[in-house]
Coordinates of C-alpha atoms in Angstrom, one line a residue:
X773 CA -232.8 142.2 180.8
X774 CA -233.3 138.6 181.2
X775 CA -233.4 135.2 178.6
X776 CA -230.3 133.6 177.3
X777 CA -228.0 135.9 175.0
X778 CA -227.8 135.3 171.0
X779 CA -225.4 133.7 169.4
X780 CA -223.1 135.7 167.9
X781 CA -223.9 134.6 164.2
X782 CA -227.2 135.3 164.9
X783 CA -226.6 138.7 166.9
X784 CA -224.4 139.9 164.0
X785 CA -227.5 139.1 161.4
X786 CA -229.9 141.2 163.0
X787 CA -227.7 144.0 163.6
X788 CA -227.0 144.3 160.0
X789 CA -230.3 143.7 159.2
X790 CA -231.5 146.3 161.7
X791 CA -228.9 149.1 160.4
X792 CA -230.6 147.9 156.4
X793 CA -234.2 148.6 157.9
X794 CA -233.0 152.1 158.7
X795 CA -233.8 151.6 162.2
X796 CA -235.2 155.2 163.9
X797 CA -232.4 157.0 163.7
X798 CA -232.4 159.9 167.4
X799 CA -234.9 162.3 165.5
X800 CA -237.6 159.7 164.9
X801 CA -239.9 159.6 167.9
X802 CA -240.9 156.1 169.3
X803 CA -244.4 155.9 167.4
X804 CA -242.8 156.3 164.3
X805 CA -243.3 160.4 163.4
X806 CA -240.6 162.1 162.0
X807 CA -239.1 165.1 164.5
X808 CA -240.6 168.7 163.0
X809 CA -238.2 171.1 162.8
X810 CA -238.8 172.7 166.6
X811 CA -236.0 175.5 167.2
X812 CA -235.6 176.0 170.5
X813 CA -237.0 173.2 171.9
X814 CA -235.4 171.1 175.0
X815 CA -234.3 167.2 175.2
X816 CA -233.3 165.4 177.9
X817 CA -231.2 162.3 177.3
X818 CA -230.6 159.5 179.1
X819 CA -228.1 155.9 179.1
X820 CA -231.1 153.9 178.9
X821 CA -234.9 153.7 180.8
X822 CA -235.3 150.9 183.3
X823 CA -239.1 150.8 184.5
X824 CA -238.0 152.3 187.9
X825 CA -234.4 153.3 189.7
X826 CA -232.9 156.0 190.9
X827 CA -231.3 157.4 187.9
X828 CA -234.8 157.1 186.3
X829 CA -236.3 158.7 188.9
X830 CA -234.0 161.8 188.0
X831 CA -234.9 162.0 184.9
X832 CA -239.1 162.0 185.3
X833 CA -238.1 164.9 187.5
X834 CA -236.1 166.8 184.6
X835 CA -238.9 165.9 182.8
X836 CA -241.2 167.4 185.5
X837 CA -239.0 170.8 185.8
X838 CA -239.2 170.9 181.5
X839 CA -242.4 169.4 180.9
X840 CA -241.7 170.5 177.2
X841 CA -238.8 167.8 177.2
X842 CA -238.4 165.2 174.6
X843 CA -236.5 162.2 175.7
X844 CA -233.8 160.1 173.9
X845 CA -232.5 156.8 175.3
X846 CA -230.7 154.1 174.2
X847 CA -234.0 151.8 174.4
X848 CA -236.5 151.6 177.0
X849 CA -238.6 149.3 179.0
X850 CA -241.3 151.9 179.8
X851 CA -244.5 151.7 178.2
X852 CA -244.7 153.2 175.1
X853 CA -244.4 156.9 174.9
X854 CA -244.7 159.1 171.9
X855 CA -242.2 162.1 173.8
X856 CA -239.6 159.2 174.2
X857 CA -237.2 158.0 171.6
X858 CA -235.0 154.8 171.4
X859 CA -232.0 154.3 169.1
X860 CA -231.2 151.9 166.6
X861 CA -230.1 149.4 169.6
X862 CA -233.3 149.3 170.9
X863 CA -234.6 147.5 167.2
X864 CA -231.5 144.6 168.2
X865 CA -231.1 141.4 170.7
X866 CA -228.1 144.1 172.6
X867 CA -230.7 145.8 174.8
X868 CA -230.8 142.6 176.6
X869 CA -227.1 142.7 177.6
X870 CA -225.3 146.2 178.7
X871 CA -221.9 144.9 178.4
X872 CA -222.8 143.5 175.2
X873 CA -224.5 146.9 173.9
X874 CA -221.8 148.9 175.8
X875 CA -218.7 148.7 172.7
X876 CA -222.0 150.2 170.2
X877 CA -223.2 152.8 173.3
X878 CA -220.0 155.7 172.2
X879 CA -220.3 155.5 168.4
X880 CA -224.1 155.6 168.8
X881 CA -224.2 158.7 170.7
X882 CA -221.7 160.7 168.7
X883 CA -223.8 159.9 165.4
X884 CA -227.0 161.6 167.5
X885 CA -228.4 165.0 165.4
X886 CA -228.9 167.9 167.8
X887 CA -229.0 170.6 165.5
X888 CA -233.1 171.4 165.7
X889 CA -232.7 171.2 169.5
X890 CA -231.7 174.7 171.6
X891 CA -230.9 173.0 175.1
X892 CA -230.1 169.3 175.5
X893 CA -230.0 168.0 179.4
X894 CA -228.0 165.3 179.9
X895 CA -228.6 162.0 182.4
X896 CA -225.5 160.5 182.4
X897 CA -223.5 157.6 184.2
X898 CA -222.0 155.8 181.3
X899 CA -221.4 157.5 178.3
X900 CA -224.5 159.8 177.2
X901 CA -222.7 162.4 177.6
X902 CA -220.8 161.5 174.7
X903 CA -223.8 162.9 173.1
X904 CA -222.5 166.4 172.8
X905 CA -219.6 165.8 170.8
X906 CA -220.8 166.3 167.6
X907 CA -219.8 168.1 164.3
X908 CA -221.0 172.0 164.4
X909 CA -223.7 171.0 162.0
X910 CA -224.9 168.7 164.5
X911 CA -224.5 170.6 167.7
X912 CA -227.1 172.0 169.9
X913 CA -226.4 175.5 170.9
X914 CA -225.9 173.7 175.1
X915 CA -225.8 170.6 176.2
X916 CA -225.2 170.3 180.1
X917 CA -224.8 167.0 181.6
X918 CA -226.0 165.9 184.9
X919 CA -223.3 163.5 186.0
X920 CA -224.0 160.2 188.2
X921 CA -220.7 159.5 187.7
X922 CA -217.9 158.8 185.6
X923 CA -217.9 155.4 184.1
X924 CA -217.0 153.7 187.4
X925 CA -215.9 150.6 185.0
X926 CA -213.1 153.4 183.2
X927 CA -212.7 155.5 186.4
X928 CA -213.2 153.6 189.7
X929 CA -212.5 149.5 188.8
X930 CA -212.6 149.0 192.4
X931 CA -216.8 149.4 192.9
X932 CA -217.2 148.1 189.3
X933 CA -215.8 144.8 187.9
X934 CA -216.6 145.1 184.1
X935 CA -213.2 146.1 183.6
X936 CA -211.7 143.5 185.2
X937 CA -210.2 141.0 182.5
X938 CA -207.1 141.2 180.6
X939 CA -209.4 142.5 177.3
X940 CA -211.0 145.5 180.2
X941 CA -207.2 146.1 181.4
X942 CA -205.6 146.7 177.5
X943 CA -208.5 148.9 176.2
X944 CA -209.1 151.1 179.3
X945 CA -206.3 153.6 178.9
X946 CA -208.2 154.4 175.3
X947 CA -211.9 154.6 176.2
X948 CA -210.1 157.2 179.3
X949 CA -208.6 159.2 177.1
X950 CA -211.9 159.0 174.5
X951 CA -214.2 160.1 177.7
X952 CA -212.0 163.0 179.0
X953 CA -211.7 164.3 175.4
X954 CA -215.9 163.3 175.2
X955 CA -216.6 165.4 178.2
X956 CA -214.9 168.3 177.4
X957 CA -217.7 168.8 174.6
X958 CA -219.9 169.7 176.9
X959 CA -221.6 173.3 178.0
X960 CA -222.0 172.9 181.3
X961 CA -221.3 169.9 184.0
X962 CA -223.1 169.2 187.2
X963 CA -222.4 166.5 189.4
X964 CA -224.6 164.8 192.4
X965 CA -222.7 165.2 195.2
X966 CA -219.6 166.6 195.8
X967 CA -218.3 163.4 196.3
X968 CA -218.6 162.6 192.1
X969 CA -217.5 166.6 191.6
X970 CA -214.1 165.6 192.5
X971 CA -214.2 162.4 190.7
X972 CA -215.1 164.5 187.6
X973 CA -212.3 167.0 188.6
X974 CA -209.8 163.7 188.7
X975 CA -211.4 162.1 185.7
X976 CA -212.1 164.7 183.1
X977 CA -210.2 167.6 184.3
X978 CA -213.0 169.7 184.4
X979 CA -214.8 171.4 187.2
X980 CA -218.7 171.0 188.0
X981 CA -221.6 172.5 189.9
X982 CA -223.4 170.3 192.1
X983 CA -227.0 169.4 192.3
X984 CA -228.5 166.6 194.6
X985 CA -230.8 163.9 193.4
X986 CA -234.2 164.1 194.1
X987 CA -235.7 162.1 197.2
X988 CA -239.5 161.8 197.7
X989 CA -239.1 163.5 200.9
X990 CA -242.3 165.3 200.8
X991 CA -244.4 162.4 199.6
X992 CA -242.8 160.4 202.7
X993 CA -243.5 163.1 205.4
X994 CA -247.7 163.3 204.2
X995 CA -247.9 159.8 205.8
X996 CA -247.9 159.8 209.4
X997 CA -248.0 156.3 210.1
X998 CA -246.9 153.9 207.1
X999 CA -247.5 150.9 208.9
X1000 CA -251.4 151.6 207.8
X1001 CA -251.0 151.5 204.6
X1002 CA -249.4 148.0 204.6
X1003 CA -251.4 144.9 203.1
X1004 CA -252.0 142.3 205.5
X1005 CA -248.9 140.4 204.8
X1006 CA -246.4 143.1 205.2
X1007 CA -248.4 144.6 208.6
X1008 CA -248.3 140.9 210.3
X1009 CA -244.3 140.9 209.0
X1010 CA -243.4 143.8 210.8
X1011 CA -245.6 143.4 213.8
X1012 CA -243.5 140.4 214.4
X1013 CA -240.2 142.3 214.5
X1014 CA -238.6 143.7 217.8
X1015 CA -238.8 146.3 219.2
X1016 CA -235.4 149.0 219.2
X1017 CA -233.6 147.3 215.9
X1018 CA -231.3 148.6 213.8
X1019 CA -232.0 148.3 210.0
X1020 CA -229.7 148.0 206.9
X1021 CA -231.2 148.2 203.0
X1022 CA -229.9 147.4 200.0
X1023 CA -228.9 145.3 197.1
X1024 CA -226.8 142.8 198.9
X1025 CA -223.7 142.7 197.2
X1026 CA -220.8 142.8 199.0
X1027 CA -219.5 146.3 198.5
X1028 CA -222.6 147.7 200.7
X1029 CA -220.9 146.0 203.4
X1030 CA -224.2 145.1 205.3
X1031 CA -221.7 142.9 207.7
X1032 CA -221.3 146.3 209.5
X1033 CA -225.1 146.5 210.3
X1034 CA -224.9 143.0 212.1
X1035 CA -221.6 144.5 214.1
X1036 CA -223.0 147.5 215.3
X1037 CA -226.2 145.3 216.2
X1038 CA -223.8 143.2 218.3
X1039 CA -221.8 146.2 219.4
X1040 CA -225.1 148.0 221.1
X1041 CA -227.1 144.1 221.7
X1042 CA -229.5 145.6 219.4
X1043 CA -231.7 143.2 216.6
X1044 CA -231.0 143.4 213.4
X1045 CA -233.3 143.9 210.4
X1046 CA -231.6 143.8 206.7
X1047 CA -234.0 144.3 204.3
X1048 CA -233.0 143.6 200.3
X1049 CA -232.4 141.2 197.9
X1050 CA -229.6 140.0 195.7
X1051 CA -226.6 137.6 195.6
X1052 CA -225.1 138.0 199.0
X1053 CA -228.0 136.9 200.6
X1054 CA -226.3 133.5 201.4
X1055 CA -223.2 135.0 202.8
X1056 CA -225.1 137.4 205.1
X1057 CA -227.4 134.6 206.3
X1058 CA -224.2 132.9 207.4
X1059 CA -222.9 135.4 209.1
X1060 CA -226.3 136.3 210.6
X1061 CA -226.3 132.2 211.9
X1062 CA -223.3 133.1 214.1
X1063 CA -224.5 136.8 215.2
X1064 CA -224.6 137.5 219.1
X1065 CA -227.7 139.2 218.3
X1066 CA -230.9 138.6 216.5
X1067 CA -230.9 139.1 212.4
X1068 CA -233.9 138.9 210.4
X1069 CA -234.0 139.4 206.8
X1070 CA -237.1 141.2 204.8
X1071 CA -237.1 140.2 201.0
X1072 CA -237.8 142.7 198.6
X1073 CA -239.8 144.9 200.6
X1074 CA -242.4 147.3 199.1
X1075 CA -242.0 151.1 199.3
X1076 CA -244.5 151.1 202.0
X1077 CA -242.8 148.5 203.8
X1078 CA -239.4 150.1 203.5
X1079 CA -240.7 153.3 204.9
X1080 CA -242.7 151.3 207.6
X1081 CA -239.1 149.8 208.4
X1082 CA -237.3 153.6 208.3
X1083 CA -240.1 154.7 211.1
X1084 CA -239.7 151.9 213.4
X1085 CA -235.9 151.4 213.0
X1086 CA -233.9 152.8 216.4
X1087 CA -231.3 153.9 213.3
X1088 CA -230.4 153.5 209.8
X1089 CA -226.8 152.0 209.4
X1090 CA -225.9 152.4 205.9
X1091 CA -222.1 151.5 205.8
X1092 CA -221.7 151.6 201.8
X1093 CA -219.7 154.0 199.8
X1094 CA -221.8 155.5 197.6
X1095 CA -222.4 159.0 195.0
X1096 CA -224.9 160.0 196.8
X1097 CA -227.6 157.5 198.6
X1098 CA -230.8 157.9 198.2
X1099 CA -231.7 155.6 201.4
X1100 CA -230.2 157.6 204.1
X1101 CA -232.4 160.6 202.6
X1102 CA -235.5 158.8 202.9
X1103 CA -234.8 157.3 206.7
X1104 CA -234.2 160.5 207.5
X1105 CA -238.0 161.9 206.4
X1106 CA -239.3 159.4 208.6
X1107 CA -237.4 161.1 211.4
X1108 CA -234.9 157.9 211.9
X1109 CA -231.1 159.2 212.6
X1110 CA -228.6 157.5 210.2
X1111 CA -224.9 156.2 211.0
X1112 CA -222.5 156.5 207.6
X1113 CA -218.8 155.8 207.2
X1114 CA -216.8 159.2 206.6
X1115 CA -216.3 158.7 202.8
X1116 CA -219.1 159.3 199.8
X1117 CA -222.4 161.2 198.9
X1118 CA -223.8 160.2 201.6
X1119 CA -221.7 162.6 204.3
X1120 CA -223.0 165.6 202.2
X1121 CA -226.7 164.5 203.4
X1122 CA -226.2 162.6 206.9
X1123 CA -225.2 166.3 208.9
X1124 CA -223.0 164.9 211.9
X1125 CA -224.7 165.4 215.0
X1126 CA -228.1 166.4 214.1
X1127 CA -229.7 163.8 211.5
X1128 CA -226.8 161.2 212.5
X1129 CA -223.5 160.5 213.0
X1130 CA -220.3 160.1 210.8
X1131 CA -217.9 156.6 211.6
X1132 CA -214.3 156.9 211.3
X1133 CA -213.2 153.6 212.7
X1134 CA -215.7 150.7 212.7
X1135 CA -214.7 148.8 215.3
X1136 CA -217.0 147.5 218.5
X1137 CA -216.5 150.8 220.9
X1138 CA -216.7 153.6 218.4
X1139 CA -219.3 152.4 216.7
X1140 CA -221.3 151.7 219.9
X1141 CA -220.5 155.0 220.8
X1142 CA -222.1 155.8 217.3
X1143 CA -225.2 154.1 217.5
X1144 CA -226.0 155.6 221.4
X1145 CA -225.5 159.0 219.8
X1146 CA -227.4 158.5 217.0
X1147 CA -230.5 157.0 218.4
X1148 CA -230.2 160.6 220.4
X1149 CA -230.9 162.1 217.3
X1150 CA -234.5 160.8 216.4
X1151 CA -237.2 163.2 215.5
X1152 CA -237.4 166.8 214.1
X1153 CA -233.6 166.9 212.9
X1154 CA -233.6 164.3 210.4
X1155 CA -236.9 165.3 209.4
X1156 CA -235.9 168.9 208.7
X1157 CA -232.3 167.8 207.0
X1158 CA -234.0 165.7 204.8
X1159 CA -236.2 168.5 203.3
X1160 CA -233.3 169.9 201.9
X1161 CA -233.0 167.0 199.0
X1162 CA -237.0 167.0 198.3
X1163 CA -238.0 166.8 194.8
X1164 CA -239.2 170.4 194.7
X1165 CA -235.5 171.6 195.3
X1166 CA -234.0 169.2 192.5
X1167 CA -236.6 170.7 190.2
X1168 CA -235.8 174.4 191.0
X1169 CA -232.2 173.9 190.9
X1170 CA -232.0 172.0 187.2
X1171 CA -234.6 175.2 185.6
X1172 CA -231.8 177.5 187.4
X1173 CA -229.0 176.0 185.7
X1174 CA -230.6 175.5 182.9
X1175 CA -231.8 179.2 183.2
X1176 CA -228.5 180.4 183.6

């Protein structure tokens, strides 16, 4: 959230005076109502709500495949909903900061009554899943958790720097040991890729099914031409692109490694379109400046525009290690053939040699070799891959599992 931070005096009054209010405690909804008593009924948990991502968009699809769901989050920045409910955090100047919340996020949890609740579902990427680890009093009869990903802060510093100080470095070996011992309170695990299933094997010690997000494939493939449903602005935009370019999107920070999008441009004498927004805009403009080839950038596209991009991109170059990826799905809908490295989520969607192709080495010849065999590619094999990750499937799969 944005605006400057409290002081800490100040933070530490309201906090107290929040916890002396009696704050809604997990079974108060958000307008206030006490829960009823409602054996058997399901709730679906979540870190906190943003007013749109990709972890959000997982859970309005569990809350699509058990429309009897009630949610609880940590707070929200939805509009008000009388199905959702916020903890005491969101009553306090925390939910403005994560890593100022996250020290309050474990305790929180753990204090959560699930005892008039038969199945509890589980969003997690941080610590929700602590959720489940409560007193038998307290404890649903299952709680499964759908797992992002371990805490890549406790379990992979590398892609996340909020462990990175001297304070991160003392106290991670404890909040490991407090998330293994959390995780193992839990019925079931499922993971989104198998990518994260062996991080959770690694982590936690514990084995998991897996279950891949949901991506609006279906919802892309209605539109046969996206271009037409551009405002003016956006249509005259990408009417003045080129014709045959290669497109990378993303945040740009530096671990999606967009660089790789302006080498294999260079490598094939292919233009470059990089599409995003965020603080490695400067470096990649730089880089762009001394680029053999053409490199133009589209801020903060819409979804329109992003799909417009997918269907007029020659291939989708999407060199990031990630969980999963939602973007290579969605290139793929539109029938565009993506290139990925050989590690991450995104290998389990990008099949090699029939919606795109798989880069070991990165360097000028193989990946021109790459991009020639990817551009190959374009049409009914993407489209048909990507089917296999619509929204229809995630939904099936979570009533199975919860089902079983």
């Amino acid at each position: 959230m944005g605006g400057r931070h409290p002081s800490r005096p100040v933070l530490r009054r309201e906090l107290v005076d929040a916890q002396r209010r009696g704050d809604p405690s997990p079974d108060r909804s958000a307008d206030g109502q006490t829960g009823r008593s409602v054996l058997n009924q399901n709730l679906i948990v979540h870190e906190w709500l943003e007013t749109a991502g990709g972890a959000e968009r997982v859970v309005d699809e569990m809350r699509s495949a058990l429309p009897d769901a009630r949610v609880l989050c940590l707070w929200s920045d939805r509009p008000a909903d009388a199905s959702v409910t916020e903890t005491w955090l969101a009553k306090t100047p925390l939910r403005r900061s994560k890593s100022l919340a996250m020290p309050f996020m474990s305790a929180t949890w753990r204090q959560v009554d699930l005892s008039e609740y038969d199945t509890v579902l589980i969003s997690t990427h941080l610590f929700a899943h602590h959720v489940a680890y409560g007193s038998a009093r307290r404890s649903a009869r299952r709680t499964l958790s759908y797992v992002h990903t371990p805490a890549r802060y406790l379990w992979a510093p590398h892609l996340d720097g909020r462990a990175g100080g001297a304070l991160g470095r003392l106290v991670s070996p404890a909040l490991r040991r407090l998330d293994r011992r959390m995780a193992g309170a839990a019925t079931g695990l499922a993971a989104n890729s198998e990518f994260v299933r062996r991080r959770i094997q690694a982590a936690w010690n514990r084995d998991a099914a897996v279950i891949h997000p949901p991506v609006r494939v279906s919802e892309i493939q209605r539109v046969l031409a996206w271009c037409e449903r551009l405002d003016g602005v956006e249509r005259q935009l990408l009417e003045r692109l080129p014709d045959g370019f290669l497109l990378g999107a993303s945040r740009f920070v530096p671990y999606k490694q967009l660089d790789r999008v302006i080498e294999a441009g260079e490598a094939t004498d292919r233009p470059v379109v990089l599409a995003g927004a965020g603080p490695d805009l400067s470096r990649l403009r730089e880089r762009a400046s001394r680029s053999r080839v053409p490199v133009h950038f589209v801020a903060r596209p819409s979804d329109a525009m992003l799909f417009a991009l997918y269907e007029r991109a020659a291939a989708f170059v999407f060199p990031a290690v990630e969980d999963f990826g939602i973007m290579p799905v969605e290139a793929m809908a539109t029938g565009t053939p993506v290139i990925v490295g050989t590690t991450g989520g995104a290998t389990e969607s990008v099949v090699d040699g029939v919606s795109g192709v798989h880069v070991a080495d990165w360097s000028e010849t193989p990946l021109r070799e790459a991009v020639d065999a990817a551009v190959a590619l374009r049409g009914a094999g993407p489209r048909q891959v990507a089917l296999r990750f619509d929204q229809s499937v995630f939904q099936r799969r979570i009533q199975d599992w919860v089902a079983s």
